[in-house]
Amino acid sequence: MNQRVYKEAKNSLVSAPVAALLSLFLPGLGQILARRIQRGLLLAGSMISLAGLMVWRIRIIGRLEEGFWGTLAKALSRNPLFVGFSLLALIGIWIWIVIDAARQTDKKKQYGNAIFALILLVFFAVGWQISQIDLVRLTRDANEAWTPLSKILWPWDAAVTRDTESLEAGAELLVDSEGEIPPVPEKRPGEPYILVEPRSGNLSKLDENNKVVPGTELTIRGENFEPNTHTEIWWSDAIGNEFQPRHEGRYLSVTTDDTGSFELKMVMPYRLVPPSARGPQYHEVIARQVSEVGPLLPSEPLLLTIELIIETIFMGMMATIFGIILSVPVSFLAARNLMSGSWVTMTIYYITRTILNIVRAIEPLIWALIAVVWVGLGPFAGIVALTIHSVAALGKLYSESIESINPGPIEAIQATGATKLQTIMFAVVPQMIPPFVSFTIYRWDINVRMSTVIGMVGGGGIGFLLVQYIRLLEYRSAGIAVWFIALTVSILDYVSAEIRNRFV
């Protein structure tokens, strides 16, 4: 049988009606005067926080509307579920606090924590709205996410390549200028041929709001290409720079029919024309078929990934080595049991501990940004960032291990008249080897993992390559990098486990 245990509490300073009235004007005040100070402060803080968050979100949802009531009405019309529920819940919590204040004057009644469940529910609702969680979009767009995800999960088509031969034809256009319109390209028997109409037009541009204004629509017809073959459409500007235009996020291409012909429409792409350009500007549309010949060869993404994963491993290794060298002497200064001899050593102890805490509180990613400004882009910046954080992390772990060692050997060595240095060498160090090895291996593992992240801000390593591939929508190349990261971390985890079993 469950028995209720009531806490011994002091008598309330006010009666139940007074406590309720006070909490009506200032939530939590009745509880405080009922000598439920902690409860009253918690309810007051929760109510003030929720009210502030609600005012903030209502202003954002109902922005550009004058006056509080106008803003509230607009917010209700735009998001009635969230705003309506939150307001009703806020009013309900306020009323509940008033009732709770009256109950708290009777020390024999249970405190009741259901009100805090409602407060947490409202906080959750506000967090849901602030973080813009959209479950409908999550499920609706799952199919669209599968295309890039499938390329990342199985990227090996991009890991190998062959030498290529190309079959192409081009047609000139007069672009954004006055001049003679290029003639119709001449047909030659058996050679690929394309015709573009019209043969002059305007490129896509950006308006004052940085929105794309579509250019002239072109019709491209091709003949005498290889039948049933993927054909890429390329664009060459007035100075010969080539790029492949995109349509709806995909590179523009077409597949020829059984006779080697095709027809497609495209909008002239956006291309920045330099102000120094003078005279007629002629661009070229190119239809290109690329066929693979010869043996399989490692692709450029594969070779780059291998090169940078090796760089990443050595970044982690070098940062760990430098971290060990610098953190070992620091750890002795941060160990209380070794620095408690006088006020001078204790001052050094507190200063060292404070510095370690501050440095460790700043993430390696932030240190990498600072290091990039300091020493420039590249792996050295990553090593500097990881070393700084490793010194702080290992210094703390090492010092805590020193503080937990067995004092018996230290007392025995000191009884022989040994110096401070001799005590550390013969009584402290032998006890520190196993935890030092364990923490060092653990830190090496962390540094290799972090090396893949800090590269994204210019700290070198494979992270830099990975973020470039993702920005360029090269998901297969990014998938190769992801696979190598996963394999490297798995192998290092196995190696570190073996080392730990041998030496710890």
Short mmCIF file of C-alpha atoms in Angstrom, two decimals:
data_model
loop_
_atom_site.label_atom_id
_atom_site.label_comp_id
_atom_site.label_asym_id
_atom_site.label_seq_id
_atom_site.Cartn_x
_atom_site.Cartn_y
_atom_site.Cartn_z
CA MET A 1 0.00 0.00 0.00
CA ASN A 2 1.39 3.39 -1.06
CA GLN A 3 1.80 5.91 1.70
CA ARG A 4 1.98 9.65 1.09
CA VAL A 5 4.75 11.52 2.78
CA TYR A 6 4.30 15.23 3.33
CA LYS A 7 7.21 17.59 3.72
CA GLU A 8 7.38 19.56 6.90
CA ALA A 9 6.76 23.17 5.87
CA LYS A 10 6.42 26.49 7.60
CA ASN A 11 3.06 28.19 7.95
CA SER A 12 2.00 30.55 5.17
CA LEU A 13 2.44 34.28 5.68
CA VAL A 14 -0.90 35.01 3.95
CA SER A 15 -4.31 33.42 3.70
CA ALA A 16 -5.47 31.43 0.69
CA PRO A 17 -7.57 34.25 -0.90
CA VAL A 18 -4.73 36.75 -0.50
CA ALA A 19 -2.21 34.33 -2.00
CA ALA A 20 -4.51 33.70 -4.96
CA LEU A 21 -5.08 37.43 -5.49
CA LEU A 22 -1.34 38.16 -5.36
CA SER A 23 -0.58 35.43 -7.94
CA LEU A 24 -3.32 36.85 -10.13
CA PHE A 25 -1.44 40.14 -10.38
CA LEU A 26 2.07 38.65 -10.27
CA PRO A 27 2.27 34.89 -10.99
CA GLY A 28 4.26 33.06 -8.32
CA LEU A 29 4.07 35.81 -5.68
CA GLY A 30 1.35 33.97 -3.74
CA GLN A 31 3.47 30.83 -3.62
CA ILE A 32 6.47 32.82 -2.38
CA LEU A 33 4.45 34.39 0.46
CA ALA A 34 3.06 30.93 1.23
CA ARG A 35 6.70 30.03 1.88
CA ARG A 36 6.99 27.85 -1.22
CA ILE A 37 9.77 30.11 -2.43
CA GLN A 38 11.45 27.75 -4.89
CA ARG A 39 8.12 26.78 -6.42
CA GLY A 40 7.02 30.41 -6.68
CA LEU A 41 10.23 31.53 -8.34
CA LEU A 42 10.08 28.64 -10.80
CA LEU A 43 6.46 29.42 -11.74
CA ALA A 44 7.19 33.15 -12.02
CA GLY A 45 10.22 32.54 -14.22
CA SER A 46 8.30 30.10 -16.42
CA MET A 47 5.37 32.48 -16.84
CA ILE A 48 7.59 35.46 -17.66
CA SER A 49 9.64 33.36 -20.12
CA LEU A 50 6.54 32.00 -21.86
CA ALA A 51 4.92 35.44 -22.07
CA GLY A 52 8.09 36.93 -23.54
CA LEU A 53 8.46 34.11 -26.06
CA MET A 54 4.82 34.44 -27.11
CA VAL A 55 5.09 38.20 -27.65
CA TRP A 56 8.24 37.63 -29.71
CA ARG A 57 6.67 34.93 -31.91
CA ILE A 58 3.42 36.89 -32.39
CA ARG A 59 5.41 39.90 -33.58
CA ILE A 60 7.33 37.74 -36.04
CA ILE A 61 4.26 35.91 -37.37
CA GLY A 62 2.21 39.11 -37.58
CA ARG A 63 5.00 41.38 -38.77
CA LEU A 64 4.38 44.56 -40.77
CA GLU A 65 1.13 45.15 -38.88
CA GLU A 66 0.74 48.23 -36.67
CA GLY A 67 -0.40 47.94 -33.05
CA PHE A 68 -0.45 44.94 -30.74
CA TRP A 69 -4.04 43.90 -31.48
CA GLY A 70 -3.55 44.19 -35.20
CA THR A 71 -0.40 42.12 -34.96
CA LEU A 72 -2.20 39.54 -32.82
CA ALA A 73 -5.11 39.33 -35.27
CA LYS A 74 -2.74 38.84 -38.21
CA ALA A 75 -0.75 36.20 -36.31
CA LEU A 76 -3.98 34.33 -35.49
CA SER A 77 -5.05 34.40 -39.13
CA ARG A 78 -1.66 33.18 -40.36
CA ASN A 79 -1.04 30.47 -37.75
CA PRO A 80 -4.24 29.90 -35.76
CA LEU A 81 -3.25 26.50 -34.35
CA PHE A 82 -0.01 27.60 -32.68
CA VAL A 83 -1.07 31.10 -31.61
CA GLY A 84 -4.51 29.98 -30.39
CA PHE A 85 -3.21 26.97 -28.47
CA SER A 86 -0.34 28.93 -26.89
CA LEU A 87 -2.57 31.80 -25.77
CA LEU A 88 -5.19 29.47 -24.28
CA ALA A 89 -2.45 27.43 -22.57
CA LEU A 90 -0.85 30.61 -21.20
CA ILE A 91 -4.18 31.77 -19.77
CA GLY A 92 -4.78 28.28 -18.36
CA ILE A 93 -1.36 28.26 -16.67
CA TRP A 94 -2.06 31.69 -15.17
CA ILE A 95 -5.38 30.52 -13.71
CA TRP A 96 -3.74 27.31 -12.51
CA ILE A 97 -1.02 29.35 -10.75
CA VAL A 98 -3.71 31.36 -8.98
CA ILE A 99 -5.46 28.19 -7.78
CA ASP A 100 -2.11 26.63 -6.87
CA ALA A 101 -1.22 29.69 -4.76
CA ALA A 102 -4.34 29.19 -2.66
CA ARG A 103 -3.54 25.51 -2.18
CA GLN A 104 0.04 26.16 -1.13
CA THR A 105 -1.17 28.01 1.98
CA ASP A 106 -2.30 24.65 3.35
CA LYS A 107 0.86 22.72 4.19
CA LYS A 108 -1.03 19.41 4.39
CA LYS A 109 -1.95 19.45 0.70
CA GLN A 110 0.26 17.94 -1.97
CA TYR A 111 2.32 20.32 -4.02
CA GLY A 112 1.14 18.88 -7.36
CA ASN A 113 3.47 18.96 -10.35
CA ALA A 114 0.93 18.65 -13.16
CA ILE A 115 1.21 22.38 -13.82
CA PHE A 116 4.86 21.94 -14.75
CA ALA A 117 3.85 19.31 -17.32
CA LEU A 118 1.61 21.91 -19.00
CA ILE A 119 4.41 24.48 -18.87
CA LEU A 120 6.78 22.02 -20.55
CA LEU A 121 4.12 21.31 -23.19
CA VAL A 122 3.85 25.02 -24.04
CA PHE A 123 7.63 25.34 -24.17
CA PHE A 124 7.65 22.36 -26.54
CA ALA A 125 5.01 24.02 -28.75
CA VAL A 126 7.03 27.25 -28.89
CA GLY A 127 10.19 25.28 -29.68
CA TRP A 128 8.33 23.42 -32.45
CA GLN A 129 7.28 26.71 -34.02
CA ILE A 130 10.68 28.40 -33.61
CA SER A 131 12.55 25.48 -35.16
CA GLN A 132 10.04 25.36 -38.07
CA ILE A 133 9.47 21.61 -37.86
CA ASP A 134 7.41 20.49 -40.87
CA LEU A 135 6.46 16.81 -40.74
CA VAL A 136 4.34 17.13 -43.87
CA ARG A 137 7.30 18.31 -45.90
CA LEU A 138 9.49 15.69 -44.26
CA THR A 139 7.29 12.91 -45.59
CA ARG A 140 6.18 14.61 -48.81
CA ASP A 141 9.71 15.38 -50.05
CA ALA A 142 11.22 12.05 -49.02
CA ASN A 143 11.24 10.86 -52.63
CA GLU A 144 13.14 13.95 -53.75
CA ALA A 145 15.76 13.36 -51.04
CA TRP A 146 16.23 9.76 -52.16
CA THR A 147 17.94 10.77 -55.44
CA PRO A 148 20.98 12.48 -53.85
CA LEU A 149 20.95 10.08 -50.90
CA SER A 150 21.13 7.04 -53.20
CA LYS A 151 24.16 8.56 -54.92
CA ILE A 152 25.87 9.06 -51.56
CA LEU A 153 25.04 5.53 -50.38
CA TRP A 154 26.40 3.96 -53.57
CA PRO A 155 28.85 6.39 -55.21
CA TRP A 156 31.23 3.92 -56.83
CA ASP A 157 30.19 4.74 -60.40
CA ALA A 158 32.15 7.97 -59.90
CA ALA A 159 35.17 6.17 -58.43
CA VAL A 160 36.46 4.93 -61.79
CA THR A 161 36.68 6.48 -65.22
CA ARG A 162 37.89 5.80 -68.73
CA ASP A 163 39.49 7.89 -71.43
CA THR A 164 36.85 9.60 -73.50
CA GLU A 165 36.14 10.46 -77.09
CA SER A 166 33.69 13.21 -77.96
CA LEU A 167 31.38 13.79 -80.88
CA GLU A 168 30.10 17.36 -81.02
CA ALA A 169 28.66 20.15 -83.10
CA GLY A 170 28.08 23.83 -82.37
CA ALA A 171 26.10 26.83 -83.53
CA GLU A 172 26.84 30.52 -82.92
CA LEU A 173 24.43 33.10 -81.45
CA LEU A 174 24.46 36.87 -81.25
CA VAL A 175 23.93 37.73 -77.59
CA ASP A 176 22.83 41.00 -75.92
CA SER A 177 24.32 43.21 -78.63
CA GLU A 178 23.84 44.55 -82.12
CA GLY A 179 25.65 43.04 -85.04
CA GLU A 180 25.38 40.61 -87.89
CA ILE A 181 23.37 37.51 -87.07
CA PRO A 182 25.49 34.37 -87.58
CA PRO A 183 24.65 32.35 -90.69
CA VAL A 184 22.98 28.95 -90.56
CA PRO A 185 25.67 26.30 -89.94
CA GLU A 186 26.67 24.35 -93.03
CA LYS A 187 25.69 20.70 -93.20
CA ARG A 188 28.38 18.18 -94.04
CA PRO A 189 27.52 14.59 -94.92
CA GLY A 190 28.07 12.14 -92.07
CA GLU A 191 29.11 14.82 -89.56
CA PRO A 192 27.05 15.90 -86.51
CA TYR A 193 25.05 19.07 -86.99
CA ILE A 194 22.89 21.35 -84.86
CA LEU A 195 20.64 24.28 -85.73
CA VAL A 196 19.62 26.87 -83.11
CA GLU A 197 16.67 29.19 -83.63
CA PRO A 198 16.51 32.09 -83.16
CA ARG A 199 20.18 32.85 -83.79
CA SER A 200 20.16 35.95 -81.58
CA GLY A 201 18.68 36.79 -78.20
CA ASN A 202 19.20 37.95 -74.65
CA LEU A 203 20.75 36.12 -71.72
CA SER A 204 18.86 35.57 -68.48
CA LYS A 205 19.44 38.42 -66.03
CA LEU A 206 18.94 39.30 -62.36
CA ASP A 207 16.47 42.04 -61.42
CA GLU A 208 16.81 44.44 -58.51
CA ASN A 209 15.54 41.73 -56.13
CA ASN A 210 18.14 39.21 -57.39
CA LYS A 211 15.45 37.15 -59.06
CA VAL A 212 16.20 35.56 -62.42
CA VAL A 213 14.51 37.14 -65.42
CA PRO A 214 14.41 34.41 -68.11
CA GLY A 215 16.19 35.12 -71.35
CA THR A 216 15.25 34.17 -74.90
CA GLU A 217 13.90 30.66 -75.44
CA LEU A 218 15.88 28.67 -78.00
CA THR A 219 14.97 25.62 -80.05
CA ILE A 220 17.90 23.25 -80.70
CA ARG A 221 17.74 20.58 -83.41
CA GLY A 222 20.49 18.06 -83.94
CA GLU A 223 21.27 15.45 -86.62
CA ASN A 224 23.87 12.78 -87.46
CA PHE A 225 24.74 12.00 -83.84
CA GLU A 226 25.07 8.48 -82.41
CA PRO A 227 21.55 7.02 -82.02
CA ASN A 228 20.00 6.45 -78.57
CA THR A 229 22.91 8.15 -76.86
CA HIS A 230 23.05 10.64 -73.99
CA THR A 231 23.94 14.07 -75.37
CA GLU A 232 25.06 17.01 -73.21
CA ILE A 233 24.27 20.62 -74.03
CA TRP A 234 27.11 23.07 -73.32
CA TRP A 235 27.40 26.84 -73.59
CA SER A 236 30.53 28.73 -74.62
CA ASP A 237 30.69 32.48 -73.97
CA ALA A 238 32.38 35.17 -76.02
CA ILE A 239 35.85 34.45 -74.58
CA GLY A 240 35.59 30.66 -74.90
CA ASN A 241 34.65 29.71 -71.32
CA GLU A 242 32.45 26.62 -71.37
CA PHE A 243 29.84 25.55 -68.85
CA GLN A 244 26.86 23.22 -68.84
CA PRO A 245 23.57 25.04 -68.20
CA ARG A 246 21.13 23.69 -65.62
CA HIS A 247 17.39 23.24 -65.88
CA GLU A 248 15.37 22.55 -62.70
CA GLY A 249 18.57 21.67 -60.84
CA ARG A 250 19.87 19.23 -63.47
CA TYR A 251 22.44 19.65 -66.19
CA LEU A 252 20.80 20.17 -69.56
CA SER A 253 20.98 17.05 -71.73
CA VAL A 254 18.93 14.99 -74.18
CA THR A 255 18.94 11.45 -75.60
CA THR A 256 19.01 11.06 -79.37
CA ASP A 257 16.42 8.96 -81.20
CA ASP A 258 16.98 5.92 -83.43
CA THR A 259 18.25 8.12 -86.26
CA GLY A 260 20.68 10.10 -84.11
CA SER A 261 18.49 13.23 -84.10
CA PHE A 262 17.03 15.28 -81.26
CA GLU A 263 15.08 18.45 -80.57
CA LEU A 264 14.78 20.39 -77.31
CA LYS A 265 14.03 23.85 -76.01
CA MET A 266 16.16 25.83 -73.59
CA VAL A 267 16.24 29.31 -72.09
CA MET A 268 19.42 31.28 -72.62
CA PRO A 269 21.30 30.99 -69.30
CA TYR A 270 22.50 33.67 -66.91
CA ARG A 271 26.02 34.78 -67.72
CA LEU A 272 27.74 37.89 -66.42
CA VAL A 273 29.00 40.00 -69.33
CA PRO A 274 32.03 42.11 -68.31
CA PRO A 275 31.54 45.89 -68.59
CA SER A 276 34.64 46.07 -70.81
CA ALA A 277 32.97 43.96 -73.51
CA ARG A 278 32.75 45.88 -76.78
CA GLY A 279 31.22 45.08 -80.14
CA PRO A 280 29.07 42.09 -81.11
CA GLN A 281 29.09 39.30 -78.54
CA TYR A 282 28.93 35.83 -80.08
CA HIS A 283 28.26 32.79 -77.89
CA GLU A 284 28.03 29.18 -78.99
CA VAL A 285 25.68 26.33 -78.18
CA ILE A 286 27.40 22.94 -78.28
CA ALA A 287 25.83 19.48 -78.40
CA ARG A 288 28.36 16.92 -77.21
CA GLN A 289 28.33 13.14 -76.96
CA VAL A 290 31.07 11.67 -74.81
CA SER A 291 31.92 7.97 -75.10
CA GLU A 292 34.30 6.03 -72.88
CA VAL A 293 37.18 4.06 -74.33
CA GLY A 294 40.11 2.13 -72.87
CA PRO A 295 40.60 0.47 -69.47
CA LEU A 296 39.13 1.53 -66.13
CA LEU A 297 41.15 4.18 -64.30
CA PRO A 298 40.75 5.74 -60.84
CA SER A 299 38.73 8.93 -61.11
CA GLU A 300 39.86 12.36 -59.93
CA PRO A 301 37.35 12.36 -57.00
CA LEU A 302 38.72 9.01 -55.82
CA LEU A 303 42.33 10.15 -56.03
CA LEU A 304 41.55 13.45 -54.28
CA THR A 305 39.62 11.63 -51.56
CA ILE A 306 42.49 9.22 -50.89
CA GLU A 307 44.98 12.09 -50.81
CA LEU A 308 42.92 14.18 -48.40
CA ILE A 309 41.89 11.29 -46.12
CA ILE A 310 45.61 10.62 -45.62
CA GLU A 311 46.06 14.32 -44.90
CA THR A 312 43.17 14.11 -42.42
CA ILE A 313 44.70 11.14 -40.58
CA PHE A 314 48.03 12.89 -40.24
CA MET A 315 46.35 16.11 -39.12
CA GLY A 316 44.77 14.18 -36.26
CA MET A 317 48.03 12.41 -35.48
CA MET A 318 50.15 15.58 -35.48
CA ALA A 319 47.61 17.47 -33.37
CA THR A 320 47.55 14.59 -30.88
CA ILE A 321 51.36 14.45 -30.65
CA PHE A 322 51.63 18.20 -30.11
CA GLY A 323 48.75 18.02 -27.64
CA ILE A 324 50.52 15.34 -25.59
CA ILE A 325 53.80 17.24 -25.51
CA LEU A 326 52.15 20.43 -24.31
CA SER A 327 49.46 18.96 -22.04
CA VAL A 328 51.67 16.68 -19.92
CA PRO A 329 53.50 19.53 -18.09
CA VAL A 330 50.25 21.51 -17.93
CA SER A 331 48.47 18.56 -16.30
CA PHE A 332 50.89 18.55 -13.37
CA LEU A 333 50.21 22.26 -12.80
CA ALA A 334 46.46 21.54 -12.87
CA ALA A 335 46.58 18.68 -10.31
CA ARG A 336 45.46 19.82 -6.85
CA ASN A 337 47.29 17.09 -4.94
CA LEU A 338 50.62 18.15 -6.47
CA MET A 339 50.06 21.92 -6.22
CA SER A 340 48.65 22.18 -2.70
CA GLY A 341 51.97 22.92 -1.02
CA SER A 342 51.63 26.70 -0.73
CA TRP A 343 49.48 29.63 -1.75
CA VAL A 344 51.78 30.27 -4.71
CA THR A 345 51.31 26.80 -6.17
CA MET A 346 47.56 26.92 -5.48
CA THR A 347 47.36 30.22 -7.37
CA ILE A 348 49.11 28.57 -10.31
CA TYR A 349 46.67 25.66 -10.00
CA TYR A 350 43.58 27.90 -10.17
CA ILE A 351 44.97 29.95 -13.07
CA THR A 352 45.85 26.82 -15.03
CA ARG A 353 42.43 25.25 -14.39
CA THR A 354 40.63 28.42 -15.46
CA ILE A 355 42.58 28.67 -18.71
CA LEU A 356 41.95 25.00 -19.50
CA ASN A 357 38.22 25.42 -18.88
CA ILE A 358 38.00 28.49 -21.11
CA VAL A 359 39.96 26.90 -23.97
CA ARG A 360 38.01 23.65 -23.73
CA ALA A 361 34.68 25.49 -23.76
CA ILE A 362 35.41 26.85 -27.25
CA GLU A 363 34.72 24.24 -29.94
CA PRO A 364 37.53 23.17 -32.33
CA LEU A 365 35.45 24.57 -35.20
CA ILE A 366 35.77 28.07 -33.69
CA TRP A 367 39.48 27.58 -33.09
CA ALA A 368 39.79 26.54 -36.75
CA LEU A 369 38.19 29.79 -37.89
CA ILE A 370 40.66 31.72 -35.75
CA ALA A 371 43.58 29.60 -36.98
CA VAL A 372 42.61 30.18 -40.62
CA VAL A 373 42.88 33.92 -40.02
CA TRP A 374 46.12 33.35 -38.12
CA VAL A 375 48.08 30.99 -40.40
CA GLY A 376 45.91 30.86 -43.53
CA LEU A 377 43.91 28.11 -45.20
CA GLY A 378 45.21 24.56 -45.16
CA PRO A 379 45.99 21.63 -42.89
CA PHE A 380 48.31 23.67 -40.65
CA ALA A 381 45.33 25.74 -39.51
CA GLY A 382 43.50 22.52 -38.67
CA ILE A 383 46.48 21.20 -36.71
CA VAL A 384 46.72 24.45 -34.73
CA ALA A 385 43.02 24.35 -33.88
CA LEU A 386 43.04 20.70 -32.84
CA THR A 387 46.25 21.12 -30.86
CA ILE A 388 44.85 24.02 -28.84
CA HIS A 389 41.71 22.09 -27.96
CA SER A 390 43.68 18.87 -27.33
CA VAL A 391 45.95 20.59 -24.81
CA ALA A 392 42.93 21.80 -22.84
CA ALA A 393 41.08 18.47 -23.02
CA LEU A 394 44.07 16.23 -22.30
CA GLY A 395 45.34 18.59 -19.61
CA LYS A 396 42.05 18.24 -17.75
CA LEU A 397 41.88 14.45 -18.16
CA TYR A 398 45.53 13.94 -17.21
CA SER A 399 45.25 16.21 -14.16
CA GLU A 400 42.14 14.42 -12.91
CA SER A 401 43.97 11.12 -13.28
CA ILE A 402 46.87 12.51 -11.28
CA GLU A 403 44.47 13.64 -8.55
CA SER A 404 43.02 10.13 -8.28
CA ILE A 405 46.32 8.24 -7.94
CA ASN A 406 47.22 6.20 -4.87
CA PRO A 407 48.97 8.49 -2.32
CA GLY A 408 50.85 5.58 -0.73
CA PRO A 409 53.80 5.47 -3.16
CA ILE A 410 54.07 9.28 -2.99
CA GLU A 411 54.34 9.22 0.80
CA ALA A 412 56.86 6.40 0.66
CA ILE A 413 59.09 8.24 -1.81
CA GLN A 414 58.81 11.49 0.14
CA ALA A 415 59.79 9.64 3.36
CA THR A 416 63.13 8.85 1.76
CA GLY A 417 63.82 12.57 1.31
CA ALA A 418 63.14 12.65 -2.42
CA THR A 419 62.73 16.00 -4.18
CA LYS A 420 59.52 17.13 -5.87
CA LEU A 421 60.82 16.09 -9.28
CA GLN A 422 61.93 12.67 -8.00
CA THR A 423 58.53 12.15 -6.39
CA ILE A 424 56.79 12.84 -9.69
CA MET A 425 59.18 10.63 -11.69
CA PHE A 426 59.11 7.57 -9.42
CA ALA A 427 55.74 7.78 -7.66
CA VAL A 428 53.38 9.65 -9.98
CA VAL A 429 54.47 8.78 -13.53
CA PRO A 430 54.33 4.94 -13.14
CA GLN A 431 50.72 5.22 -11.96
CA MET A 432 49.85 7.57 -14.82
CA ILE A 433 50.94 5.49 -17.80
CA PRO A 434 47.74 3.36 -18.19
CA PRO A 435 45.23 6.26 -17.98
CA PHE A 436 47.51 8.50 -20.05
CA VAL A 437 47.62 5.90 -22.84
CA SER A 438 43.85 5.43 -22.70
CA PHE A 439 43.09 9.15 -22.81
CA THR A 440 45.66 9.73 -25.57
CA ILE A 441 44.15 7.08 -27.82
CA TYR A 442 40.70 8.46 -27.16
CA ARG A 443 41.85 11.95 -28.05
CA TRP A 444 43.51 10.73 -31.26
CA ASP A 445 40.20 9.20 -32.28
CA ILE A 446 38.42 12.50 -31.54
CA ASN A 447 41.01 14.52 -33.47
CA VAL A 448 40.64 12.38 -36.59
CA ARG A 449 36.86 12.73 -36.44
CA MET A 450 37.10 16.49 -35.88
CA SER A 451 39.59 16.80 -38.77
CA THR A 452 36.74 15.88 -41.13
CA VAL A 453 34.67 18.77 -39.75
CA ILE A 454 37.13 21.63 -39.41
CA GLY A 455 38.06 21.19 -43.07
CA MET A 456 34.67 22.67 -43.88
CA VAL A 457 35.87 26.07 -42.65
CA GLY A 458 39.20 25.89 -44.47
CA GLY A 459 41.17 23.84 -41.98
CA GLY A 460 42.35 21.31 -44.55
CA GLY A 461 41.60 17.63 -44.72
CA ILE A 462 38.77 15.79 -46.40
CA GLY A 463 36.10 18.02 -44.89
CA PHE A 464 37.08 20.84 -47.24
CA LEU A 465 36.67 18.53 -50.24
CA LEU A 466 33.37 17.14 -48.95
CA VAL A 467 31.74 20.54 -48.52
CA GLN A 468 32.83 21.59 -52.02
CA TYR A 469 31.28 18.50 -53.57
CA ILE A 470 28.02 19.09 -51.69
CA ARG A 471 27.88 22.74 -52.77
CA LEU A 472 28.42 21.68 -56.39
CA LEU A 473 25.70 18.99 -56.04
CA GLU A 474 28.27 16.33 -56.91
CA TYR A 475 26.63 13.76 -54.65
CA ARG A 476 28.49 10.72 -55.98
CA SER A 477 31.85 12.39 -55.37
CA ALA A 478 30.62 13.46 -51.93
CA GLY A 479 29.54 9.86 -51.32
CA ILE A 480 33.08 8.62 -51.99
CA ALA A 481 34.38 11.05 -49.35
CA VAL A 482 31.68 9.97 -46.87
CA TRP A 483 32.53 6.28 -47.37
CA PHE A 484 36.25 6.91 -46.84
CA ILE A 485 35.52 8.90 -43.69
CA ALA A 486 33.38 6.08 -42.32
CA LEU A 487 35.96 3.41 -43.22
CA THR A 488 38.82 5.42 -41.75
CA VAL A 489 37.00 6.05 -38.47
CA SER A 490 36.06 2.36 -38.22
CA ILE A 491 39.63 1.22 -38.83
CA LEU A 492 41.02 3.74 -36.34
CA ASP A 493 38.46 2.61 -33.78
CA TYR A 494 39.64 -1.00 -34.20
CA VAL A 495 43.31 0.00 -34.02
CA SER A 496 42.77 2.14 -30.92
CA ALA A 497 40.90 -0.71 -29.24
CA GLU A 498 43.81 -3.07 -29.92
CA ILE A 499 46.34 -0.57 -28.55
CA ARG A 500 44.19 -0.04 -25.47
CA ASN A 501 44.01 -3.79 -24.83
CA ARG A 502 47.78 -4.11 -25.04
CA PHE A 503 48.86 -1.16 -22.92
CA VAL A 504 45.98 -0.35 -20.58
#
